Coordinates of C-alpha atoms and ligand atoms in Angstrom, one line a residue:
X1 CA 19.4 -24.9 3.7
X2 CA 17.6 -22.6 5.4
X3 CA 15.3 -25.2 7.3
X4 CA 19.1 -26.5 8.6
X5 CA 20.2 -23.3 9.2
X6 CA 17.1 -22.7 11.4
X7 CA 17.0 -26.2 13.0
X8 CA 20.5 -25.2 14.2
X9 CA 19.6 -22.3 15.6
X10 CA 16.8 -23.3 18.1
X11 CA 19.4 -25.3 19.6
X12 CA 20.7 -21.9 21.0
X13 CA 17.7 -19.9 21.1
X14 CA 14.6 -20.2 23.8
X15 CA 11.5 -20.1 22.2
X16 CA 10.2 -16.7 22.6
X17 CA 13.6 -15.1 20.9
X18 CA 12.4 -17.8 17.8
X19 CA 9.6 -16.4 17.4
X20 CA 11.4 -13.1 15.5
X21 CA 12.2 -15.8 13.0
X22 CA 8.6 -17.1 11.8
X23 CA 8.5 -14.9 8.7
X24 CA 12.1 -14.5 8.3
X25 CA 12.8 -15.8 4.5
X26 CA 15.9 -16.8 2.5
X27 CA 16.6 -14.3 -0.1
X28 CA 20.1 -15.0 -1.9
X29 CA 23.5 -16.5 -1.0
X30 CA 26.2 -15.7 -2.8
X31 CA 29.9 -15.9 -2.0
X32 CA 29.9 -12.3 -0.6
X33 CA 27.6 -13.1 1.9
X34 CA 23.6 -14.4 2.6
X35 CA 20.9 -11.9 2.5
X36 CA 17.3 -12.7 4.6
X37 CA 14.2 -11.0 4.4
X38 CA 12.1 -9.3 6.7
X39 CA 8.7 -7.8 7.2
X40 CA 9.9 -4.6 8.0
X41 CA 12.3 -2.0 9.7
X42 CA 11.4 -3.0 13.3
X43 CA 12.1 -7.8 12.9
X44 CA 15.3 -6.1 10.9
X45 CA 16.9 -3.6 14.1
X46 CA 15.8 -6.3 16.5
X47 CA 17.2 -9.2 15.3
X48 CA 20.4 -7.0 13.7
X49 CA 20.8 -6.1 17.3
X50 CA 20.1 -9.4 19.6
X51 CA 20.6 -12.3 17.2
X52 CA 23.1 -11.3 14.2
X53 CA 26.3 -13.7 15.8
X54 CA 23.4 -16.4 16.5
X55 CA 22.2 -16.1 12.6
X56 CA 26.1 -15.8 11.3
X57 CA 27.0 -19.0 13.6
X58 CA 24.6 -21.4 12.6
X59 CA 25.2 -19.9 9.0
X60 CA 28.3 -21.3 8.8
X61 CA 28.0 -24.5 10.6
X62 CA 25.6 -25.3 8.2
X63 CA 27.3 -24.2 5.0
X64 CA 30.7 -25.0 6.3
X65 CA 32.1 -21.3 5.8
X66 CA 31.7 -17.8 6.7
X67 CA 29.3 -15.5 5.3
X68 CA 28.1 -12.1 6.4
X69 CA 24.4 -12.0 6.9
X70 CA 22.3 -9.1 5.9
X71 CA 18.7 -8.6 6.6
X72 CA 16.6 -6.9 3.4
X73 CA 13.0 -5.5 4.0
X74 CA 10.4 -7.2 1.9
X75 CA 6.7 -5.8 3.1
X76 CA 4.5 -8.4 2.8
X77 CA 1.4 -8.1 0.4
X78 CA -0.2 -5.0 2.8
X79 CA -0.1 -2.1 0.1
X80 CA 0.2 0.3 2.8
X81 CA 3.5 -0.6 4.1
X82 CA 5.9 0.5 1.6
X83 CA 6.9 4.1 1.8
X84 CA 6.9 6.1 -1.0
X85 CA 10.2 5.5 -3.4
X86 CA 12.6 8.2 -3.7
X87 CA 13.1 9.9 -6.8
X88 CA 16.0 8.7 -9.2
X89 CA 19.3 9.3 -7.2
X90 CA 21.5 12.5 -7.6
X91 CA 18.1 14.5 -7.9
X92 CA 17.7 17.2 -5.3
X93 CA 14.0 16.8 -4.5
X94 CA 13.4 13.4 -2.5
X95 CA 10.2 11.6 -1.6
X96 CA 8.0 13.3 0.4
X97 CA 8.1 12.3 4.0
X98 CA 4.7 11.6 5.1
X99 CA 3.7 8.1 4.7
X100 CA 2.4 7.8 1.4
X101 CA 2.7 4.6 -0.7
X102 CA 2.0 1.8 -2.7
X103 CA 2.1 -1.4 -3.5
X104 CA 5.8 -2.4 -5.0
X105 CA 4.5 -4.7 -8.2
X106 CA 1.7 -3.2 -8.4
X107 CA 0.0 -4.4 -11.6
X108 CA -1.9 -1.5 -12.0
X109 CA 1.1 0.6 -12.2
X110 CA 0.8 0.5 -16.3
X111 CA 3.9 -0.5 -18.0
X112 CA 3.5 2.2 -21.0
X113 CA 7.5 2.6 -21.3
X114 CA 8.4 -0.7 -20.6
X115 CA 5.9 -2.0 -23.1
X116 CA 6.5 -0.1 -25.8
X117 CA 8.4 -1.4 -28.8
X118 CA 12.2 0.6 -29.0
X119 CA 12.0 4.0 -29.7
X120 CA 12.9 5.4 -33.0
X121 CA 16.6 6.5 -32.4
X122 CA 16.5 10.3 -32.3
X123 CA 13.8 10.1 -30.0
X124 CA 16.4 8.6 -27.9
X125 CA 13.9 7.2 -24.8
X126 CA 11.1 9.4 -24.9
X127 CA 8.3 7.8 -26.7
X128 CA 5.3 9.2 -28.3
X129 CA 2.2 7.1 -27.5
X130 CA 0.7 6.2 -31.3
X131 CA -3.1 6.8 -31.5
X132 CA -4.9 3.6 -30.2
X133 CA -2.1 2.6 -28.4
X134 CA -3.1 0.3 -26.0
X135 CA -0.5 -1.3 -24.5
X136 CA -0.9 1.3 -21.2
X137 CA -3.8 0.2 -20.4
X138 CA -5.0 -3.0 -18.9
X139 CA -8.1 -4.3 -21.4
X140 CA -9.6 -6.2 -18.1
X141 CA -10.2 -2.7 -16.8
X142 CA -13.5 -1.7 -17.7
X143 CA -17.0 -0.5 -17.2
X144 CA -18.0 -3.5 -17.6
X145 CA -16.0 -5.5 -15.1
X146 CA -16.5 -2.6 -12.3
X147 CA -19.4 -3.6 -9.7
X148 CA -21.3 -0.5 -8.7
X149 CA -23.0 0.3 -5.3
X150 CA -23.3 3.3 -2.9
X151 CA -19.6 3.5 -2.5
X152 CA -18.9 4.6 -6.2
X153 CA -21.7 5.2 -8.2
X154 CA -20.9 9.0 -8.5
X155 CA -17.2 8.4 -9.4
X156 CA -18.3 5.4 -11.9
X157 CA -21.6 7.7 -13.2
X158 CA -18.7 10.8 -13.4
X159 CA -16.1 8.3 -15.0
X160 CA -18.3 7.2 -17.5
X161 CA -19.6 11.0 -18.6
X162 CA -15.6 11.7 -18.9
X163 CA -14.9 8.6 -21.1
X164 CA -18.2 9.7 -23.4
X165 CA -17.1 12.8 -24.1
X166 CA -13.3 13.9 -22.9
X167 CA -12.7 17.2 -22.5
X168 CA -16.0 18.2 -22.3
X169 CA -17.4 17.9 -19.2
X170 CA -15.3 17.6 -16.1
X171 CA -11.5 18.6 -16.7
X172 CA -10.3 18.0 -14.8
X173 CA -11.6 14.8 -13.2
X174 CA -10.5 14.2 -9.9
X175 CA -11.1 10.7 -7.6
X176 CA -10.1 10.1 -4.4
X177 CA -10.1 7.1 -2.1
X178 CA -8.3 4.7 -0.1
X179 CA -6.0 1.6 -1.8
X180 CA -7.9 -1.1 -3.1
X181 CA -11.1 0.7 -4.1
X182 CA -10.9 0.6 -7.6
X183 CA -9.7 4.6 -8.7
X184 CA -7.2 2.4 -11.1
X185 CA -9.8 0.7 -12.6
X186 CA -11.7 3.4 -13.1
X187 CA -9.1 5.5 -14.9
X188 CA -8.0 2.4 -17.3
X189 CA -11.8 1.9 -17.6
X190 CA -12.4 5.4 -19.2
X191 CA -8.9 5.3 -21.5
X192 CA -10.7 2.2 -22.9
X193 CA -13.7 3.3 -23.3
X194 CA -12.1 6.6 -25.1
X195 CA -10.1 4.6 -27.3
X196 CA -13.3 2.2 -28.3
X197 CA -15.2 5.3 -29.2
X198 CA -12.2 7.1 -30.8
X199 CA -9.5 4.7 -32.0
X200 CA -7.5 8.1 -33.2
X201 CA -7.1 9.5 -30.0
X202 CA -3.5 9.4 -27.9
X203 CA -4.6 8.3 -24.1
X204 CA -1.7 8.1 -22.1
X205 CA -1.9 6.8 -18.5
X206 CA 0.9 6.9 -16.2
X207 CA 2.0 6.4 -12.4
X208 CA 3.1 9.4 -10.7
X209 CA 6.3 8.3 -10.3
X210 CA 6.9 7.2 -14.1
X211 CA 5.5 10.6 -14.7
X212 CA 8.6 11.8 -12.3
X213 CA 10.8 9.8 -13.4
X214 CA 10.4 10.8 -17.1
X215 CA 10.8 14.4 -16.3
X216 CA 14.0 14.4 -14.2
X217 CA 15.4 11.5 -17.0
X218 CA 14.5 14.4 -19.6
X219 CA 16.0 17.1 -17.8
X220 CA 18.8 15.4 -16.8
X221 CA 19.5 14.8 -20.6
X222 CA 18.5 18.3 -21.5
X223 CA 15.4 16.7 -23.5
X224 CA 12.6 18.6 -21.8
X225 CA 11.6 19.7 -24.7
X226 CA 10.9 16.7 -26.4
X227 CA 8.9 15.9 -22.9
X228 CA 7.0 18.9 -23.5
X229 CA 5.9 17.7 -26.9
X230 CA 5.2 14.4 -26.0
X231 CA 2.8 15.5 -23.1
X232 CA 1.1 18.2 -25.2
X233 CA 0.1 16.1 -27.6
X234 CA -2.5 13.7 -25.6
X235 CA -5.8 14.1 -26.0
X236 CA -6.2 12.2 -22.5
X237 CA -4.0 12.4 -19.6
X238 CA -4.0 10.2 -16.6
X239 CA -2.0 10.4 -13.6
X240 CA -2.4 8.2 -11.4
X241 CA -1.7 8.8 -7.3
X242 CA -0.5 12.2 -7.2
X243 CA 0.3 12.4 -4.1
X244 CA 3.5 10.9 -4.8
X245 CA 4.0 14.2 -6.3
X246 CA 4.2 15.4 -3.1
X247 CA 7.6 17.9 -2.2
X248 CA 8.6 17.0 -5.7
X249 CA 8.7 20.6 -6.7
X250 CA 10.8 20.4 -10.2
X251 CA 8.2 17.8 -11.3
X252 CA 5.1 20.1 -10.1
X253 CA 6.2 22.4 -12.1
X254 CA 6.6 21.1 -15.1
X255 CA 3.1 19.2 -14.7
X256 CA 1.9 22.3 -13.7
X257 CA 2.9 23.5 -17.2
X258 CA 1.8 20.4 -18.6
X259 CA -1.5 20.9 -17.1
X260 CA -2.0 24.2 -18.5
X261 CA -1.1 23.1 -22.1
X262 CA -3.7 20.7 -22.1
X263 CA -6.2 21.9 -20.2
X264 CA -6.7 25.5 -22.3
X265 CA -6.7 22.7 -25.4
X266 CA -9.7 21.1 -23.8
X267 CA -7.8 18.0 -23.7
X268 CA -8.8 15.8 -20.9
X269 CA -7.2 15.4 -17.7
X270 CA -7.8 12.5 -15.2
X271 CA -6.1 12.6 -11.6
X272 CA -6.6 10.5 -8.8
X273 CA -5.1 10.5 -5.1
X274 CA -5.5 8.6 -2.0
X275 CA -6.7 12.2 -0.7
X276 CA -8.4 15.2 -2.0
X277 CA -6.2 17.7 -3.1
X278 CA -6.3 20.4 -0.1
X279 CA -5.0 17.1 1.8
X280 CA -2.0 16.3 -0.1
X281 CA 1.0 17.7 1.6
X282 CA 3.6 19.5 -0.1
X283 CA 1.3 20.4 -3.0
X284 CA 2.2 24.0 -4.8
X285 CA -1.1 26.0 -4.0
X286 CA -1.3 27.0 -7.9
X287 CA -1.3 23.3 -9.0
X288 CA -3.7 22.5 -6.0
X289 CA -6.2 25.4 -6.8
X290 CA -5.9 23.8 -10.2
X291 CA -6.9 20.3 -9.2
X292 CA -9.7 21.7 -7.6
X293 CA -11.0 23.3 -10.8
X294 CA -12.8 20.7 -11.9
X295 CA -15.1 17.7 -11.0
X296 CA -13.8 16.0 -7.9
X297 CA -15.5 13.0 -6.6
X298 CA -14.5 9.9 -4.0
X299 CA -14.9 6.7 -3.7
X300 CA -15.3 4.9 0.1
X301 CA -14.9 1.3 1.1
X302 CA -17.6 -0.8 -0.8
X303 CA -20.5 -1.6 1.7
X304 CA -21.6 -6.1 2.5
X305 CA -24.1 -5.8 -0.4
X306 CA -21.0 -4.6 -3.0
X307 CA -18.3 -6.5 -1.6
X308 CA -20.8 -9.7 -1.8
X309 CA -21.2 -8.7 -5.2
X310 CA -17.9 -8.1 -6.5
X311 CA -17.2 -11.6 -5.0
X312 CA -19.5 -13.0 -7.2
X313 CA -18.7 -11.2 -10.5
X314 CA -15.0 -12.2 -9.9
X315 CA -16.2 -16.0 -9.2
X316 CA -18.3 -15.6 -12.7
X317 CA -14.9 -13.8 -14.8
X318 CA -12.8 -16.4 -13.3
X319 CA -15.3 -19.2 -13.8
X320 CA -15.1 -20.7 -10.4
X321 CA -18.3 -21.7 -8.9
X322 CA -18.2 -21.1 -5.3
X323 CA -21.3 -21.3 -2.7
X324 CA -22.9 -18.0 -1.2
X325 CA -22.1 -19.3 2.0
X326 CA -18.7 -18.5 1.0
X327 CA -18.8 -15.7 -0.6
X328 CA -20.7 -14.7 2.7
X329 CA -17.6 -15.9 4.9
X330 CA -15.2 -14.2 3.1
X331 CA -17.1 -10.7 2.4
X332 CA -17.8 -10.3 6.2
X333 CA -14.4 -10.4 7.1
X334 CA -12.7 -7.9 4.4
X335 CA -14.4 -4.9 4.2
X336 CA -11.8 -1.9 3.1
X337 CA -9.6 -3.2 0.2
X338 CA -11.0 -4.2 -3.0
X339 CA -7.8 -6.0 -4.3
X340 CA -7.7 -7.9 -0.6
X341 CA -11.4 -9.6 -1.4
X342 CA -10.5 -10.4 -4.7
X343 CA -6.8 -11.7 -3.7
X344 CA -8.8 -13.6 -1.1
X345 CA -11.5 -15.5 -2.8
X346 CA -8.5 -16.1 -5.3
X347 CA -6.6 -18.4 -2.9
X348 CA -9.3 -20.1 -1.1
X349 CA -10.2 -21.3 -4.7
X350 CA -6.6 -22.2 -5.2
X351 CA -6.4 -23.8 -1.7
X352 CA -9.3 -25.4 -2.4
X353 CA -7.9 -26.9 -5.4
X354 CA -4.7 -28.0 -4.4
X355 CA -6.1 -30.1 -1.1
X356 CA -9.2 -31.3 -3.5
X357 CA -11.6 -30.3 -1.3
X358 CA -14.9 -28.6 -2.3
X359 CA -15.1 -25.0 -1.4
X360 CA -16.9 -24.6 1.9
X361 CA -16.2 -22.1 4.5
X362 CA -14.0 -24.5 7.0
X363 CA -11.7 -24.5 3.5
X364 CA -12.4 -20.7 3.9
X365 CA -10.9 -20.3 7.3
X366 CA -8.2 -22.2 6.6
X367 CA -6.6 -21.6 3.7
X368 CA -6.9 -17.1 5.2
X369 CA -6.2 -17.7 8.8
X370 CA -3.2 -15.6 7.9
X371 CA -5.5 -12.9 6.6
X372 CA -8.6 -12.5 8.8
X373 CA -6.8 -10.5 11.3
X374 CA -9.5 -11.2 14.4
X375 CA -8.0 -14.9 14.3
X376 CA -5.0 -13.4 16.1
X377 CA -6.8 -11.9 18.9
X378 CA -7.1 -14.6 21.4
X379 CA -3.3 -15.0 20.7
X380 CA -1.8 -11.6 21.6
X381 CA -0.5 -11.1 24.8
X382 CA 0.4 -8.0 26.7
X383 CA 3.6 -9.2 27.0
X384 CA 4.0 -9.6 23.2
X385 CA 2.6 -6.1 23.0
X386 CA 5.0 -4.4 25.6
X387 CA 7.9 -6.2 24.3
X388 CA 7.1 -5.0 20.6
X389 CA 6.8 -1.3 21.3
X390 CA 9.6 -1.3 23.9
X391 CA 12.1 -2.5 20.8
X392 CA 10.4 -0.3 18.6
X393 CA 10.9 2.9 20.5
X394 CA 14.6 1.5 22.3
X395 CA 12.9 1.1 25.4
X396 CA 13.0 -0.9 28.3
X397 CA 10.1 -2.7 29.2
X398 CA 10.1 -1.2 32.2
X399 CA 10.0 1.8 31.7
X400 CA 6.8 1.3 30.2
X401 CA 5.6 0.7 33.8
X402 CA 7.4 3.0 35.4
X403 CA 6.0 6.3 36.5
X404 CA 8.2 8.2 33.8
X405 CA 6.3 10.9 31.9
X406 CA 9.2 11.8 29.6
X407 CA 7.5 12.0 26.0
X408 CA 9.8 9.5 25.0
X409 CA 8.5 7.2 27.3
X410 CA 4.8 8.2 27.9
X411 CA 3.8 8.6 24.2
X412 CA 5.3 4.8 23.9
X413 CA 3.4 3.5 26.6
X414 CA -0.2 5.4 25.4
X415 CA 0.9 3.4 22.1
X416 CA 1.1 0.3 23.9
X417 CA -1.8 0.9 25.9
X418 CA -3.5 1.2 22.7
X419 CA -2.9 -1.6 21.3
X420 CA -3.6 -3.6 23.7
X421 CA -7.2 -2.7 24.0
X422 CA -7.3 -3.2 20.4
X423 CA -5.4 -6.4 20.2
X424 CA -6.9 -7.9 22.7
X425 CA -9.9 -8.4 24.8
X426 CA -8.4 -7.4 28.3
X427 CA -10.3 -4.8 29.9
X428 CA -9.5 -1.4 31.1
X429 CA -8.9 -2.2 34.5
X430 CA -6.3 -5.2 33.5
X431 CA -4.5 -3.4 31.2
X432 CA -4.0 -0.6 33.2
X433 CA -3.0 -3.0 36.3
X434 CA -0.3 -4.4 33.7
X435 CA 1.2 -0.9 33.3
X436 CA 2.5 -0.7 37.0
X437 CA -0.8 -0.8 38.4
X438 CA -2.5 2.5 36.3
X439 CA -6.2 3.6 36.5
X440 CA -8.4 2.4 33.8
X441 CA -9.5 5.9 33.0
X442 CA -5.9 6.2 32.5
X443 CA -5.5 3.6 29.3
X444 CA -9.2 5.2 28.0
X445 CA -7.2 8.8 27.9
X446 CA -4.3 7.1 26.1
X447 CA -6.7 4.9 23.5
X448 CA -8.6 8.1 22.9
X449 CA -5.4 10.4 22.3
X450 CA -3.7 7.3 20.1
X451 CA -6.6 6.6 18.2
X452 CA -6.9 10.8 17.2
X453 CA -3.5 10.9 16.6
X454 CA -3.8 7.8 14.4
X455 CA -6.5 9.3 12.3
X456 CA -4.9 12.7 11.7
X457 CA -0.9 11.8 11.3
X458 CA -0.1 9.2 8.4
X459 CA 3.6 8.9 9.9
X460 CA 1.9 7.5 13.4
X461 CA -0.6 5.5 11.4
X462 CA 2.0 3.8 9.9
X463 CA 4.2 3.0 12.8
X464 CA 1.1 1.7 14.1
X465 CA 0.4 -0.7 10.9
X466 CA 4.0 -1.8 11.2
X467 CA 3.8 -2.8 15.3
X468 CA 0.4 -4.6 14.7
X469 CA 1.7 -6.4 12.1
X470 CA 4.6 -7.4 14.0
X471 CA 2.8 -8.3 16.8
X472 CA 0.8 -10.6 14.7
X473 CA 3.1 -12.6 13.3
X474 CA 4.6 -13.4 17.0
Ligands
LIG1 P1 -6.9 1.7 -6.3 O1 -6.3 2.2 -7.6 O2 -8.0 2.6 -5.8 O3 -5.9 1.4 -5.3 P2 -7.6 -0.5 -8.0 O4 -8.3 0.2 -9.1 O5 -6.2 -0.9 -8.3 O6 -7.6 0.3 -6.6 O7 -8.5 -1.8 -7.5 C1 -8.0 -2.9 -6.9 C2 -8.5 -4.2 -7.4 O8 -9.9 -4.2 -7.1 C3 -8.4 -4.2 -8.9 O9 -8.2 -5.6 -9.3 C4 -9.8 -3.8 -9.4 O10 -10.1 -4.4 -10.6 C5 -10.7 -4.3 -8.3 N1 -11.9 -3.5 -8.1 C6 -11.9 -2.3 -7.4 N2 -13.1 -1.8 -7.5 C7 -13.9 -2.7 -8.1 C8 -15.3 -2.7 -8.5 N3 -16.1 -1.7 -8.1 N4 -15.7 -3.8 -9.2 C9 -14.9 -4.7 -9.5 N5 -13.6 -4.8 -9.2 C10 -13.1 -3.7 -8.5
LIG2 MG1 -4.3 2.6 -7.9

């Protein structure tokens, strides 16, 4: 239906307006009306605001009645594009509003409370991990299916002294490191390891935002106590991203309790962040100072030689035989996300399956030409790049060459400037010609300023993400 629905429309629609439409997806129909998804905030406002009657028109040609159409954001498979989830509704605190976030189904997100058998019924949903309980923890985690190289050795050598003897030596641990590079693994690694060498021990791992959730459920149902008891009796306590605990100040304090309890028990306590801890906004100095206390190590982007090698020991777990060459191809072109090479090598061998075709790198390029972002370059225009800021920040495109120096017109235009010395392969002097005839050292000021502002504040970073990946997909 949709295919109609589109075919109809690009009767009415020039080409470039079709574009916004490439990744637009059918989500539901239902009498009440037909719901599309969208990549994010920016294809939503846009076509909300030029193409909704052109959408709702060829809707009901097609399907022969009216429906409303609404536009839902789905982010696409990036980790970094979904913003942090607000806390359960009708609590006062709310998610913190620096651009934290995570992946939605994240399958590292352990499903301790959704896993569990039913509760016994006094304990109405608070469940007490039994010893050796498992079920948190995902088995394929483990010291032995982590590759090591400069990147985490320390955090893996540190991990494995915490898993030998918890409680004893760093409490609490700390790791920190961008998404992708394996802090998850590492945690799940140690509880495993704990529970091999001490089936009697309770390990709990949670997300921070099951951890949150519990507490406000327990508050809200006056069972904080029980919440107390359940937490105080671990013997090893993960949390996973705490940043998410971020402006959640109810929640901080009860960890902060939490944290106490355990730690003066020697029980073991295992964070990790996408930060270190003076980073992590929003964070009650007490429970900060706290963090600190302890061992805390990081863990960067793996360098070719790792990312070759994780390849490999994923092609050996998965039993897929694939040619260095390959390997090669792919490790070159994803360098800062872990899950990303492994999600990559898994659907060329997929691809390479489905079309029967032997794994070799021209199978490589084309079943990821949607991943390997430097395939877009020749593609992006300046145009594409003006037009996608201008809707962004409801501007003209003119005004981005105007003379104007309003803030809410220059810092758009430095951002467009930006990108399209990143996008692209235009040079200064081109670019700045494009932009009402500018000096090159002009766009060079803006790149520089951007490209600081990018690195320091996650809220710009974002919005960046967001227009590249737009700009992308056009
Ligand atoms: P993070 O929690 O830091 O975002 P994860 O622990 O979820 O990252 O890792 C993402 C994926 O990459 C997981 O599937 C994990 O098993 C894998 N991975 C990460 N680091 C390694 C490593 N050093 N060796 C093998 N696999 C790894
Ligand atoms: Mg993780």
């Amino acid at each position: 239906v949709w295919e109609q629905i589109l075919t109809k429309m690009k009767e009415t629609l020039a080409e470039s307006a079709f574009k916004w439409f490439k990744s637009v997806k059918p989500l539901s129909l239902t009498d009440d009306g037909f719901v599309l998804s969208v990549q994010n905030d920016l294809v939503k406002d846009w076509i909300t605001s030029h193409y909704l009657t052109i959408v709702e028109d060829a809707v009901s040609a097609v399907l022969g009645s009216k429906h409303k159409v609404s536009f839902q954001v789905v982010p696409e498979a990036q980790p970094e594009v979904e913003p942090a989830k607000k806390e359960t509704a009708g609590e006062e605190e709310t998610a913190a509003s620096h651009s934290s976030s995570r992946k939605k189904e994240d399958p590292n997100q352990g499903s301790l409370f959704q896993d569990q058998p039913p509760a016994p019924v006094d304990n109405g949903d608070m469940h007490i991990v039994a010893p050796g309980d498992r079920s948190s923890l995902n088995p394929k985690y483990t010291f032995e299916t982590f590759v090591t190289g400069s990147s985490n050795r320390f955090a893996h050598a540190a991990a494995m002294a915490v898993a030998e003897s918890p409680g004893k030596v760093y409490n609490p641990f700390f790791m920190y490191g961008g998404v992708g590079l394996g802090k998850t693994h590492l945690m799940h690694a140690i509880g495993n390891r704990v529970l091999q060498n001490h089936p009697e021990m309770r390990v709990l791992y949670v997300s921070s935002e099951q951890f949150t959730n519990e507490i406000i459920r327990a508050i809200q149902e006056g069972k904080a106590e029980l919440f107390r008891q359940k937490y105080r009796t671990i013997d090893v306590l993960m949390v996973d991203d705490i940043q998410f605990l971020s402006g959640k100040q109810s929640t901080q304090e009860e960890f902060f309790n939490t944290f106490n309890a355990l730690h003066v028990a020697d029980k073991q306590i295992i964070l990790s962040s996408d930060r270190p801890p003076r980073e992590v906004q929003k964070l009650e100095d007490r429970l900060r100072s706290r963090f600190e206390g302890g061992l805390i190590t990081d863990i960067q982007a793996p360098d070719l030689e790792t990312r070759i090698a994780i390849l490999k020991n994923k092609a050996l777990l998965d039993h897929v035989d694939v040619p260095n060459d390959v390997l090669m191809f792919i490790a070159n072109r994803i360098d800062s996300n872990i899950r990303e090479l492994e999600g990559a090598l898994t659907r060329v061998v997929a691809y390479a399956s489905l079309i029967k075709k032997p794994v070799t790198t021209d199978v490589v390029a084309e079943a990821l030409k949607d991943v390997f972002p430097n395939n877009h370059k020749k593609e992006v225009t300046l145009e594409v790049i003006q037009e996608i800021v201008a809707t962004y920040f409801k501007i003209r495109i003119e005004d981005l060459h105007s003379k104007k120096r309003t803030r809410s017109i220059a810092f758009p235009r430095q951002i467009a400037m930006y990108l399209c010395r990143e996008l692209t392969d235009t040079s200064l002097p081109q670019i700045g010609n494009f932009f009402g005839g500018r000096d090159h050292t002009t766009v060079l000021h803006a790149y520089d300023k951007i490209a600081k502002e990018r690195e320091e504040n996650a809220k710009l970073h974002k919005i960046i993400k967001d227009l590249i990946e737009s700009i992308q997909k056009m």
